Structure formats: structure tokens, C-alpha cells
Coordinates of C-alpha atoms in Angstrom, one line a residue:
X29 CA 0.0 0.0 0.0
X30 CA 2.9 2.1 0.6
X31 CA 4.2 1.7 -2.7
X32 CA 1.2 2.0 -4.2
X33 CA 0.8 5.5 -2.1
X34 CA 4.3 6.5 -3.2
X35 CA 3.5 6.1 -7.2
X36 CA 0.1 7.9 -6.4
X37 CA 2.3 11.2 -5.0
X38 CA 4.8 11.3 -7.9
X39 CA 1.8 10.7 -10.7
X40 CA 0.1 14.2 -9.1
X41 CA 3.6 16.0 -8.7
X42 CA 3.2 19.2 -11.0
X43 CA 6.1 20.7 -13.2
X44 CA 8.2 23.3 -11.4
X45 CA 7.5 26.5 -12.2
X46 CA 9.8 28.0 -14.9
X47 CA 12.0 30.7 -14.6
X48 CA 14.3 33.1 -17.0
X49 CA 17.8 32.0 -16.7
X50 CA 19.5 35.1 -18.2
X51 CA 23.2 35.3 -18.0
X52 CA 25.2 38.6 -18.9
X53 CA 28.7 39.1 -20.0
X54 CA 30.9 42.1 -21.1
X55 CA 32.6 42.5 -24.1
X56 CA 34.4 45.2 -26.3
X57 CA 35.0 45.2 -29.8
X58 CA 36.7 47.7 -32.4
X59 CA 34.4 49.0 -34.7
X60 CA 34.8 52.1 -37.2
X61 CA 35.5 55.2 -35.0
X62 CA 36.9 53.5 -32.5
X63 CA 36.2 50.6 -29.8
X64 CA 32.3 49.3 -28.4
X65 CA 31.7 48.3 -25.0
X66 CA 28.8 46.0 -25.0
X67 CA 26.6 43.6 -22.6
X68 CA 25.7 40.5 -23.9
X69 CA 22.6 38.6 -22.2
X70 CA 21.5 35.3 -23.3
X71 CA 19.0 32.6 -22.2
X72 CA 15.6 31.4 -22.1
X73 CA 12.6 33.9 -20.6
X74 CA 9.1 32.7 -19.4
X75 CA 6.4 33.7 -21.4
X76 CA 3.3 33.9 -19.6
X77 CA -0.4 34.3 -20.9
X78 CA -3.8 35.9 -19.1
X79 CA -6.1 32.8 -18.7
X80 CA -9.4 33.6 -18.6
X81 CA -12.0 30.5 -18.0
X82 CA -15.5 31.0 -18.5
X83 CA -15.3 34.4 -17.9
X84 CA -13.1 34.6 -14.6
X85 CA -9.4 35.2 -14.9
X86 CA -7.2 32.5 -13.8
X87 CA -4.0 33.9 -13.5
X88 CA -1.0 34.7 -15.4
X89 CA 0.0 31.2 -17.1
X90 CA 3.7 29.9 -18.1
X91 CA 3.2 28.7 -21.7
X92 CA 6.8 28.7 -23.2
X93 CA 10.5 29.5 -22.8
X94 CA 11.8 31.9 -25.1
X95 CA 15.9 31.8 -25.8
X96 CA 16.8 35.4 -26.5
X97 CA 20.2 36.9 -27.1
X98 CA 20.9 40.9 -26.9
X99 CA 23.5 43.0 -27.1
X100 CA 23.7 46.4 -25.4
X101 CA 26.4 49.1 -26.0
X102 CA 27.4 50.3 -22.8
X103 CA 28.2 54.0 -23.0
X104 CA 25.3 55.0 -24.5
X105 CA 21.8 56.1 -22.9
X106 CA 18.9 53.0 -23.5
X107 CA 16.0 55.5 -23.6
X108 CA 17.6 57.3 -27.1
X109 CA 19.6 54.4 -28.4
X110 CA 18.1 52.4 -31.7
X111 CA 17.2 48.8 -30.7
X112 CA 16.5 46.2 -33.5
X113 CA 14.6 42.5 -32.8
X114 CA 15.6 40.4 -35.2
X115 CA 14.7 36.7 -36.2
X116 CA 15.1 34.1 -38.9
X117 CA 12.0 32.8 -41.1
X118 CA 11.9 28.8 -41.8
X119 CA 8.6 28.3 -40.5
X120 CA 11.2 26.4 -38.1
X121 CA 14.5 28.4 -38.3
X122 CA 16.3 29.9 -35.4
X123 CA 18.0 33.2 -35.5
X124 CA 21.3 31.9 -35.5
X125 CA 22.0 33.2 -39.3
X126 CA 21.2 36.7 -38.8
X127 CA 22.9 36.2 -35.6
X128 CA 26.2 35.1 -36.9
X129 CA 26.4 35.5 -40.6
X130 CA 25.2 39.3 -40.6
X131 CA 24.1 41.5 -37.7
X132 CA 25.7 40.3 -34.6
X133 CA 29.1 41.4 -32.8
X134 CA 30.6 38.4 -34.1
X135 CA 30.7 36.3 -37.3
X136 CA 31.0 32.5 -38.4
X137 CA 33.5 32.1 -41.1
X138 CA 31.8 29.6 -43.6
X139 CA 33.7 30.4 -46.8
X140 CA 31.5 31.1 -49.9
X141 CA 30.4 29.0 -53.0
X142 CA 33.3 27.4 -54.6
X143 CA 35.7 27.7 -51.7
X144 CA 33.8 26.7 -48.5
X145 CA 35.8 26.8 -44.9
X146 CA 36.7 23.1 -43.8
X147 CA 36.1 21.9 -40.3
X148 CA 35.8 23.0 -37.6
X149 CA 35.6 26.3 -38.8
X150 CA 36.0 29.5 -37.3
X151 CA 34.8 32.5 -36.1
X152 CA 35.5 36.6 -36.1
X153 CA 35.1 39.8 -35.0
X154 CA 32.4 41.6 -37.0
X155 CA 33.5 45.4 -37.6
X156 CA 30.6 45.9 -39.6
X157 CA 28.2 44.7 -37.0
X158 CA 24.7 46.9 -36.6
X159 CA 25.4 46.9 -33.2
X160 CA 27.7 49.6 -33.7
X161 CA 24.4 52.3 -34.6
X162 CA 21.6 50.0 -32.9
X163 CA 21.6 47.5 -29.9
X164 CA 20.3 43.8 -30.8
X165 CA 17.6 41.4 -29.6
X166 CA 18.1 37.8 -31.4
X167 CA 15.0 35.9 -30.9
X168 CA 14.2 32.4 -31.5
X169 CA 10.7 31.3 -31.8
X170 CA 9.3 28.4 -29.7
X171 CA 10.5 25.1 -30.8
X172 CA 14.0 26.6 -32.6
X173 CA 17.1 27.5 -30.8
X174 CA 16.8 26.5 -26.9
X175 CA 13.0 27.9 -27.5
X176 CA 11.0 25.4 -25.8
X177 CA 7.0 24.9 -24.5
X178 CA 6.9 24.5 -21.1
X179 CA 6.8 21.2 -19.4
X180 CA 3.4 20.5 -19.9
X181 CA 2.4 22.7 -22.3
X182 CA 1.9 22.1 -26.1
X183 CA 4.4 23.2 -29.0
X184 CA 1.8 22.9 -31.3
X185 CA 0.2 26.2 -30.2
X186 CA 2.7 28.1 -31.1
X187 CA 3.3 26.8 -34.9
X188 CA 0.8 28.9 -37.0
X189 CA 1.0 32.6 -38.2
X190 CA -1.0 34.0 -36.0
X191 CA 0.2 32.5 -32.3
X192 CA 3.1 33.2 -34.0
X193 CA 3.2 36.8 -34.1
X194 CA 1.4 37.2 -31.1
X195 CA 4.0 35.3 -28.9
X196 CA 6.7 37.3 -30.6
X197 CA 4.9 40.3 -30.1
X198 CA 5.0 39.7 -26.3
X199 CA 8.8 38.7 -26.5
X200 CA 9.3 42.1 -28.2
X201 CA 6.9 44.2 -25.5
X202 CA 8.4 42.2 -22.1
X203 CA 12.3 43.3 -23.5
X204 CA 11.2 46.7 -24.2
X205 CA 9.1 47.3 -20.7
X206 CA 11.8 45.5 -19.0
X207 CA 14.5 47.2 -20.3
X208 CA 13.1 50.8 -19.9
X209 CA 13.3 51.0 -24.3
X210 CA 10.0 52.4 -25.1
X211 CA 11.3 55.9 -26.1
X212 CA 13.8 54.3 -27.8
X213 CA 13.7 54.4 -31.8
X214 CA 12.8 50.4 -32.8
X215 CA 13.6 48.4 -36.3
X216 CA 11.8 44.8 -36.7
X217 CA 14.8 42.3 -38.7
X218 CA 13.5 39.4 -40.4
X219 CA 14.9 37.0 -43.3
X220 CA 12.8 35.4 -45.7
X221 CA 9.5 33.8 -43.9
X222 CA 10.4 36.1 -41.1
X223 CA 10.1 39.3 -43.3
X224 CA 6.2 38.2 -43.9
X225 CA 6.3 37.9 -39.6
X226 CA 7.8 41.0 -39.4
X227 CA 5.1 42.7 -41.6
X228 CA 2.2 41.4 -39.5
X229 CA 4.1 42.3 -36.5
X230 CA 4.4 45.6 -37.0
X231 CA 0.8 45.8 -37.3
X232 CA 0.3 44.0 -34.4
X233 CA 2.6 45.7 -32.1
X234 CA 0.6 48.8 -33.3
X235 CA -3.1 48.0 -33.0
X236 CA -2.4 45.8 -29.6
X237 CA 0.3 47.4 -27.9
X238 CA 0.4 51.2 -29.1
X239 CA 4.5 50.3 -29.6
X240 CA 5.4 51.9 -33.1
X241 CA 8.4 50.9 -34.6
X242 CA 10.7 53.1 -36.6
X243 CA 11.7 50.4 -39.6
X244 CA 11.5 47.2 -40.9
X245 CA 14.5 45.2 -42.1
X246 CA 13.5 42.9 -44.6
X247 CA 16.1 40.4 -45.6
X248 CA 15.0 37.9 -48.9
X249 CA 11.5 39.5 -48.5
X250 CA 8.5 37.4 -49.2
X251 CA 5.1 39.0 -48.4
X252 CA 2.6 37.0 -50.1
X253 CA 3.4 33.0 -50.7
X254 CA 0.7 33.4 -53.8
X255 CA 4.0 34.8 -55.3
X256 CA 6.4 31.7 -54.6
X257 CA 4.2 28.6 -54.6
X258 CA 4.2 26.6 -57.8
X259 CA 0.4 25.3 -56.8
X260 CA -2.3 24.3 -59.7
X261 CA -3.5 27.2 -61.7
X262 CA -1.4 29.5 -60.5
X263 CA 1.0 30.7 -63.1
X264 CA 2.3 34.2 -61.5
X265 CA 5.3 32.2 -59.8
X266 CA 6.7 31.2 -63.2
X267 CA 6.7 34.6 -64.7
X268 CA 8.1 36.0 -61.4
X269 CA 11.0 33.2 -60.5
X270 CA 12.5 34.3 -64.7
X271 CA 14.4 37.0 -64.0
X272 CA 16.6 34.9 -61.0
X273 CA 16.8 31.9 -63.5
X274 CA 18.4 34.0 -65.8
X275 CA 21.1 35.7 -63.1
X276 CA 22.1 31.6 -62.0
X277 CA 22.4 30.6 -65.6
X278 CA 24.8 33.7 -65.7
X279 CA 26.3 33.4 -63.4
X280 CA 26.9 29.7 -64.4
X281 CA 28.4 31.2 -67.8
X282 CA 25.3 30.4 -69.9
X283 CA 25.2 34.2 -71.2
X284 CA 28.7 34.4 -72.3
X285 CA 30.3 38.0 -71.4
X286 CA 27.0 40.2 -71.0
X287 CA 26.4 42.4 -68.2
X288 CA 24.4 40.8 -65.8
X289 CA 22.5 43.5 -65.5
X290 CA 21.6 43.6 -69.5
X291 CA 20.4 40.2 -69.2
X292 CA 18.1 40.9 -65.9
X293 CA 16.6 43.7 -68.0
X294 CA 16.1 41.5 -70.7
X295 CA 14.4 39.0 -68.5
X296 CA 12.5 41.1 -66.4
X297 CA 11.1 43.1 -69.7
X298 CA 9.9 39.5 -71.4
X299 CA 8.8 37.7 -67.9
X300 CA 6.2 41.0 -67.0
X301 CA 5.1 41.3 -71.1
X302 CA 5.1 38.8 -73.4
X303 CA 5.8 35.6 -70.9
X304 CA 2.7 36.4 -68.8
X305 CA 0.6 37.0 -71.6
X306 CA 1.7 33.5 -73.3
X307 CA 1.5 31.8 -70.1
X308 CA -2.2 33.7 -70.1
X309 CA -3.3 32.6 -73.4
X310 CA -2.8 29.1 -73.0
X311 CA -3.8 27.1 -76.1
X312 CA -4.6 29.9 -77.9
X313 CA -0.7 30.4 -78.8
X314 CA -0.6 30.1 -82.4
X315 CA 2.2 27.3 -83.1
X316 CA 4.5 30.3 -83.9
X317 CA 3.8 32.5 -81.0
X318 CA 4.6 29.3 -78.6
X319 CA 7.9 28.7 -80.4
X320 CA 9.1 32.0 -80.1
X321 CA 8.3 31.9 -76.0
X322 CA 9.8 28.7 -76.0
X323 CA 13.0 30.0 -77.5
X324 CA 12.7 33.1 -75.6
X325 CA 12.8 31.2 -72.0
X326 CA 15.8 28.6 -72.5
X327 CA 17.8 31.4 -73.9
X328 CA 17.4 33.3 -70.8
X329 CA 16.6 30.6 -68.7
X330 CA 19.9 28.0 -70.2
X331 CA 17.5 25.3 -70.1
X332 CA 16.8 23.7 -73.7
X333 CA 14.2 24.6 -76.0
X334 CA 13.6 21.0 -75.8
X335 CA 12.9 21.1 -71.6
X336 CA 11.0 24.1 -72.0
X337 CA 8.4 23.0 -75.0
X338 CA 8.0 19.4 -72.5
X339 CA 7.8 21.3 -69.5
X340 CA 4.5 23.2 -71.2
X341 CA 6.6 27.0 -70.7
X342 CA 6.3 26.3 -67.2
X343 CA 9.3 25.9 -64.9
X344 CA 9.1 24.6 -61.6
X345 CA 11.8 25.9 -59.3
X346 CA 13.1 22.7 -58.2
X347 CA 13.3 21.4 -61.7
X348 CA 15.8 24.0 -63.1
X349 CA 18.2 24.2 -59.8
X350 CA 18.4 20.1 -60.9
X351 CA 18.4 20.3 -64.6
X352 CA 20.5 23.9 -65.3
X353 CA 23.8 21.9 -65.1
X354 CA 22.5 18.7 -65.6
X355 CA 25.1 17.7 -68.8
X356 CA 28.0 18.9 -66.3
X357 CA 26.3 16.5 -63.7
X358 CA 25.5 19.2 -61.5
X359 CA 23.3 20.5 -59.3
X360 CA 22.4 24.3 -58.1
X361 CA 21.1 25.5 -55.0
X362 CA 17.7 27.0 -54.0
X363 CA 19.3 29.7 -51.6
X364 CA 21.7 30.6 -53.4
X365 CA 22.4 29.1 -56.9
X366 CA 25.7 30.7 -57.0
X367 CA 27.0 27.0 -55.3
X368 CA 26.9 23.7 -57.2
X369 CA 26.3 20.2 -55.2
X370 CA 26.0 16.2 -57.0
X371 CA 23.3 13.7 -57.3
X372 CA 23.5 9.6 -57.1
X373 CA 21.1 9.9 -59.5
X374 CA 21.9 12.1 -62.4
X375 CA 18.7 11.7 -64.7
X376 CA 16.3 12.7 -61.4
X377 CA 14.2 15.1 -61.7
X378 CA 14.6 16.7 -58.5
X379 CA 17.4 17.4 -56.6
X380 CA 17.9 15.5 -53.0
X381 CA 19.8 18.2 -51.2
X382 CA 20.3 22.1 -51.2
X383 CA 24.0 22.4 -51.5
X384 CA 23.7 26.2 -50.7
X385 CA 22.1 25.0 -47.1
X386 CA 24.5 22.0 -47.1
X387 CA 27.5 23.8 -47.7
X388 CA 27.3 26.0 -44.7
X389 CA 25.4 24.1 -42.3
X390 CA 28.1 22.8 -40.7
X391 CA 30.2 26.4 -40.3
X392 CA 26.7 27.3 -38.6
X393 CA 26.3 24.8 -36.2
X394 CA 29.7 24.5 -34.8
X395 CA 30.0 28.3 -34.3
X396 CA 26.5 28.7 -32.7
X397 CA 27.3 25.7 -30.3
X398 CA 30.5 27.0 -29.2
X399 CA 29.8 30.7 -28.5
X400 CA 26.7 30.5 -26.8
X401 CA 28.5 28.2 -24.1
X402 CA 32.3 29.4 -24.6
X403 CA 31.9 33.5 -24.8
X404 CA 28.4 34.0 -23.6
X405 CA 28.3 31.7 -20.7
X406 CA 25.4 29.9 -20.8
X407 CA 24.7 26.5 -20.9
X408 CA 21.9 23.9 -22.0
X409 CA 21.6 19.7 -22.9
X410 CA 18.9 20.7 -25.3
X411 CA 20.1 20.6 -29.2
X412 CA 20.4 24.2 -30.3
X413 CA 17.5 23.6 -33.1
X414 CA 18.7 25.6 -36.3
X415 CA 16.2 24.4 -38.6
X416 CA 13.3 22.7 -36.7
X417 CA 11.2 20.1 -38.8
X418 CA 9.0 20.0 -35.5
X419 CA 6.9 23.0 -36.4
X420 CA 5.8 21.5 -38.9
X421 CA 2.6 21.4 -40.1
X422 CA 2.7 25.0 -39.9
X423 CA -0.9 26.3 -39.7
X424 CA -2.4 29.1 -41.4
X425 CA -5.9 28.3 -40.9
X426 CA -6.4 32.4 -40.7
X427 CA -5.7 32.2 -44.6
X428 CA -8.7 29.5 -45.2
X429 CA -9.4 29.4 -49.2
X430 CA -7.1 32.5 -49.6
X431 CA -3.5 33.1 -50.6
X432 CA -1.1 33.5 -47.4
X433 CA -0.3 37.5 -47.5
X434 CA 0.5 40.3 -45.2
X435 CA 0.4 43.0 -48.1
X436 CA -2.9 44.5 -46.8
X437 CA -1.1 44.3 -43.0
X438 CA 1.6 46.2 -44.0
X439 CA 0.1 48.7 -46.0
X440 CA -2.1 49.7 -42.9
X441 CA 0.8 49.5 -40.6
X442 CA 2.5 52.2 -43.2
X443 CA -0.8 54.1 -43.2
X444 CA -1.3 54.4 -39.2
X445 CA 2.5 55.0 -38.7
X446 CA 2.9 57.6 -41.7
X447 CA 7.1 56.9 -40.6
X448 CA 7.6 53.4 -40.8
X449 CA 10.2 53.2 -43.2
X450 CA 10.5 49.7 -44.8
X451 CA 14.3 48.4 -46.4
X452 CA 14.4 45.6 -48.6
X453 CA 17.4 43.6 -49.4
X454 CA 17.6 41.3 -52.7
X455 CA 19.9 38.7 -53.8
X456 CA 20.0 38.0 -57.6
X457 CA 20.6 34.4 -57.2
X458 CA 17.7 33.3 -54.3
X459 CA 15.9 30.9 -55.8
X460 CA 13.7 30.7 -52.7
X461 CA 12.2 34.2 -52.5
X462 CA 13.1 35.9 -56.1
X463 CA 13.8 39.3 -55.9
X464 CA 11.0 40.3 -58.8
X465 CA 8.4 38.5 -56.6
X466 CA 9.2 41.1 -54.2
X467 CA 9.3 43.8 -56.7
X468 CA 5.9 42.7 -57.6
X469 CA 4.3 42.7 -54.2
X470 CA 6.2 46.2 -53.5
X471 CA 4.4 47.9 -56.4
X472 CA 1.2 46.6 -55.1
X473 CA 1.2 47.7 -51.7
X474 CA -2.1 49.3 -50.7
X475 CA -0.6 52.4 -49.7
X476 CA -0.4 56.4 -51.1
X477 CA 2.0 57.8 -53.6
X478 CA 3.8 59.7 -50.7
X479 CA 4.7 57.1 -48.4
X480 CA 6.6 55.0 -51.2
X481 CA 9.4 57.1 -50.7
X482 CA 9.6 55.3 -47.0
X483 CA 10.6 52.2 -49.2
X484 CA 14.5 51.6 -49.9
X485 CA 15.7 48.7 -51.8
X486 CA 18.8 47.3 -52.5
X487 CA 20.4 44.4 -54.5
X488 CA 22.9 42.2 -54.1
X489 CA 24.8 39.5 -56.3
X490 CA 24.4 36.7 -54.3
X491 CA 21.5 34.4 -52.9
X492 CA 19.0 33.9 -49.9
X493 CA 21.7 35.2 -47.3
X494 CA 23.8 36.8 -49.3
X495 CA 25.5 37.7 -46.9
X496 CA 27.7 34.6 -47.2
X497 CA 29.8 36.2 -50.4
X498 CA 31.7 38.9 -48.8
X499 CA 31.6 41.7 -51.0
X500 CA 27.5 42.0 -50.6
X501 CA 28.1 41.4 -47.1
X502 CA 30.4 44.2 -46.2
X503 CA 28.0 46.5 -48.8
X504 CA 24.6 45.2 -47.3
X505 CA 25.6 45.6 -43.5
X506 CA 26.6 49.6 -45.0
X507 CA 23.2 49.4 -46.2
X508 CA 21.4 48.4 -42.9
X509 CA 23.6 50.9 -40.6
X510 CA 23.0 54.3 -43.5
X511 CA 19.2 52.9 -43.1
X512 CA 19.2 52.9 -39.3
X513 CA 20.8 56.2 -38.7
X514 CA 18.8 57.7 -40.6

């Protein structure tokens, strides 16, 4: 019976309750004009939620632990000092890329397509780091980094766009309360799915909070998924995604010695006119008008006439980073198709493995996994999560029956905070948001004529995180710091 009494008490013990287990150390680094004092403090805060059941309030409920890294200047007053919140998109990814490869104090060294870093790799002082004109806040969304449910608690309610956004949003409000930083100017940093976050958080932060930021930093920006999905009867994707097959087949040498920028234009011209309206007219073409679009797209795409005519006009995204460099027995990659990877099977149709994610995975990793225990100080069993498969299915079931866009959230954001000013940055070679998809959605934002000059775009000649190849590195981090002092 004692036994039995025993089991009974352990079966009814409740989870301990969680708390934040910040740590802080102090750093210095040499930046241009001289060197930067800074606090760094990483670890894992409690986010806590009002329950209300059946109309009576039942506290304020631990539902996750957040792992958060920021860095503080030291000599500087918080109240007037820029802060930027930055994150990683996926659905699934950590901030560890921004983190590393662009923003933060310090950088991995991966090496670039074509002459990638061997292990273990290495890392650097960054003495183009933002941090120099605005503090940081890295944050990793539940289920990525250290980002965890609590004990107890369900993952599954934070993977969707809307729980989302709202859980960020109260990462974003605790730091800024905490930290005395509401008079302080504010910039939202996202990369790829977490530029579409960032849109709807800015909105958010607005209508729920009152907390207005200054900017948005929107790295490989995708707004609206209409613009990138390759679904049935949707043909604006193929149209859109030209322009960036025709920089990879350049910069693969399939357009001899012209100008990239001659054969963008070229591309960009055809893909808005006569592509879309071919693509449009379906079997209408007359025999002539579809041979002259099929000669038209594998000379700018370096796919064959032959490939193109099979493939119905219509190239699938995955299907030309596998077949590009097929008769070299080659592959390209998706995030940036500047670097070249191999397939067991050369006559597949698809390719296995992004080498542009493969090739630097590894740099990543071991730099994330050292300096968050070695320099920073804190330590924790859990895998660091890069790219978490676990948040997957993401849900959008906000989105029901409609395309997946935050154009319309933006556009009021813009509208209620006449000075949110909105960068875009744009690699040439992303195969996974193309940089004329964002052009598109950009010249359809539901906003007036005088508030497009709050829009600043730049280009870059390199992929997803272009920031890899070092030359659009050191120009894009110039970029981000003329933006934020401004």
C-alpha cells in the first residue's frame, strides 16, 4: 500500500514552475571610429499568458520558454539608443543566421560557394556589425534554438502565423518594458519567412500594444506565398522566379560575357510582357507565337528549347536548380544558386539536397554551439534547433481558401505610422524568394504615392543570405547601418 501511495504522490507532482535563466557578460570590440563596449545577455525567458476560463481570470499562465540573445552598447543612454529584434523565417529556423552570418558582434566564417571553410571552422570579430548604430535582440521562436514549450504545455500552439506573431509580439513588449526602451527608436529584422512575420508584427505591435516601430528590415523579402508557390493554376510564380533563372544561368556562364545587369533587364522586360501573356493565353498560342516563348525562356533561362516545350513554358523551381547543369552532372542551389552540389542519381528530376544549405550548415552549427557556451556563458543539454522540422505542419488556418499574404497588413501598418520606413534587401541568385516577386508585391502595396518614398531597396549578387559572399556582405551591412541612422 505504501508503494502504491508512493507512485500515487509522484503521478500528481506538478512541473516546477519555470524561470528566465538570463546570463550577462561584457565585451568590447573595435568597430569604425573607434572601440564598443557592450553587454551581452542570453538565455531562455518565461512567457506567460492571461487565462481567462468562463469568464473569470485565472492567472498569469507559463506557456513557453523563449531563448533570446541581446547585445547592449554600454556608454550610450537606452532610452535614445536604436534597438533592433531580429529573427530568422523557416517556418522552423532559429536566429542563428542573422545572428552570426550578418548582424551580430561576431561572425561564423563559412567560406563562400566554390571555396567553402573546412572543419571545424572558425569565427571573427564583426567590424561591420549593426550593433555599432543600434543594440540587438536575437530571438528564437518556440521550438527553434533553446525555444522550448513548457513542461506541460503544447508546442503545437505556437506553430501557425497567428500564435506566431502574437508570442513574438510579447517577446518584443516584455524586453522593451523591462528594459526601460519604449522611447527608444525600434527596427523589426526578419529573413525570408520572417520578413512576412515582421510585416504582420508591425501591425500587431501597433493595434495591440500602441508600440510603433521606426523600420523594418526585410532580408530575402516574401510577403505574399501566392508569389512563390508553384500550386495548380497559378501561373504568376513562373513569370516572377525568370528574371533569377536567368542571373544563375549567368552566373553559371550560360550568357557568355554580357552584363548581368543587361540580361536581368532583358528578363525582367519579357517575364512582365510577353511571358505572362503567353502563359495567359494558353492554347490559344498560335504554333508560332509558342515557339518563339519557348526559344525566348531557355535562352534566358539555359534550359533547352527541348525542356522548356516538355515542361509546357512552365518551370518549376526545383526542376531548373536540378536540370540547369544537368550535362556537367550538377546541381544548383535553391538559396543561393551561385554553389553547385552532386546527385547519385543524375537523370532525377529533382534534386535530393540544397547544396547552398548543405555547404554552410556545418560552419553554422559549430560556431552557434561554441559561442553561446564558450563566450556568452550559458549553458543547455537541449540541441540548439537551427532548422526545426517540428513545427511543422505549420498552420495558417487564418488564410482559409485564400492566398497566405500580409500586403494588406503592412500597407495599414505604413498608413497608421505615416514613418515606418521599410528596407528591402535582394539577392540576384535566391531561388527561394526571387527578388522580382518582391518587386511585384512592393508595387502593389495598398498604400499612397507619398509614403513609397519610405521604401528603400537594395540588390545584391548573391543568394538567400547573401551575406555569405563577402563583398554583398560588407556593402549590405553599410546598407542596414545608412538605413538605421537615418
Amino acid at each position: 500500500m505504501a508503494a502504491s501511495a508512493d507512485n500515487e504522490s509522484k503521478d500528481t507532482t506538478t512541473p516546477a514552475e519555470p524561470v528566465d535563466d538570463l546570463v550577462s557578460t561584457h565585451h568590447t570590440i573595435e568597430v569604425d571610429g573607434g572601440q564598443l563596449s557592450y553587454t551581452a545577455t542570453t538565455g531562455r525567458v518565461v512567457l506567460r499568458e492571461e487565462v481567462h476560463t468562463d469568464g473569470k481570470f485565472d492567472g498569469f499562465k507559463a506557456k513557453a520558454e523563449v531563448f533570446m540573445t541581446s547585445y547592449v552598447v554600454d556608454a550610450e543612454p537606452g532610452t535614445t539608443r536604436p534597438v533592433t529584434f531580429a529573427f530568422n523565417g523557416g517556418p522552423g529556423s532559429s536566429s542563428v543566421w542573422l545572428h552570426l552570418g550578418l548582424l551580430g558582434p561576431r561572425r561564423v566564417l563559412s567560406g563562400d560557394a566554390g571555396d567553402l571553410a573546412p572543419p571545424p571552422y572558425g569565427l571573427a570579430d564583426n567590424p561591420e556589425t549593426l550593433l555599432a548604430h543600434s543594440d540587438l535582440v536575437f530571438i528564437d521562436p518556440v521550438s527553434t534554438g533553446y525555444s522550448r514549450a513548457v513542461e506541460g504545455g503544447t508546442p503545437g500552439d505556437f506553430h501557425g502565423y497567428q500564435r506566431d506573431i502574437e508570442s513574438i509580439a510579447e517577446v518584443i513588449r516584455l524586453w522593451t518594458t523591462r528594459n526601460g526602451r519604449w522611447m527608444s527608436p525600434k527596427y523589426l529584422a526578419g529573413e525570408s519567412y520572417g520578413t512576412l512575420r515582421a510585416a504582420a508584427l508591425a501591425e500587431h505591435l501597433q493595434s495591440r500594444y500602441g508600440l510603433y516601430p521606426n523600420g523594418l528590415l526585410l532580408i530575402s523579402s516574401v510577403l505574399d506565398l501566392g508569389t512563390i508557390r508553384f500550386t495548380e493554376g497559378n501561373d504568376l510564380p513562373y513569370s516572377l522566379y525568370l528574371p533569377t533563372y536567368a542571373a544563375i544561368a549567368h552566373h553559371h556562364g550560360k550568357h557568355g560575357d554580357r552584363p548581368l545587369r543587361e540580361v536581368l533587364d532583358e528578363a525582367e522586360k519579357f517575364a512582365a510582357e510577353d511571358y505572362s501573356w503567353a502563359l495567359a493565353r494558353g492554347a490559344r498560342l498560335t504554333a508560332e507565337e509558342r515557339a518563339d516563348v519557348v526559344r525566348k525562356v531557355a535562352e534566358l533561362s539555359g534550359l533547352t528549347e527541348d525542356y522548356v516545350d516538355r515542361a509546357n513554358l512552365r518551370i518549376e523551381h526545383i526542376r531548373f536548380f536540378t536540370e540547369l547543369l544537368r550535362d556537367r552532372r550538377q546541381t544548383v542551389g535553391r538559396m543561393d544558386g551561385r554553389f553547385t552540389g552532386w546527385e547519385p542519381d543524375a537523370v532525377g528530376e529533382r534534386f535530393t539536397d540544397d547544396p547552398s544549405i548543405s555547404g554552410i550548415l556545418g560552419a553554422y552549427a559549430a560556431a552557434i554551439n561554441h559561442y553561446l557556451r564558450e563566450e556568452l556563458d550559458y549553458t543547455n543539454d537541449l540541441p540548439y534547433e537551427m532548422i526545426s522540422s517540428r513545427v511543422q505542419p505549420w498552420s495558417y488556418k487564418e488564410f482559409e481558401g485564400a492566398s497566405v499574404s500580409v500586403v494588406d497588413k503592412l500597407g495599414a501598418a505604413m498608413q497608421a505610422n505615416p514613418h515606418l520606413r521599410v528596407h528591402v534587401g535582394c539577392g540576384y541568385t535566391d531561388g527561394a524568394t526571387p527578388y522580382f516577386a518582391a518587386e511585384h508585391v512592393l508595387a502593389r502595396l495598398p498604400i499612397p504615392a507619398e509614403l513609397r518614398e519610405n521604401l528603400d531597396v537594395r540588390y545584391y549578387p548573391a543568394g538567400h543570405m547573401m551575406y555569405v559572399h563577402e563583398p554583398s556582405r560588407v556593402e549590405q551591412s553599410a546598407h542596414l547601418a545608412e538605413f538605421v541612422r537615418s
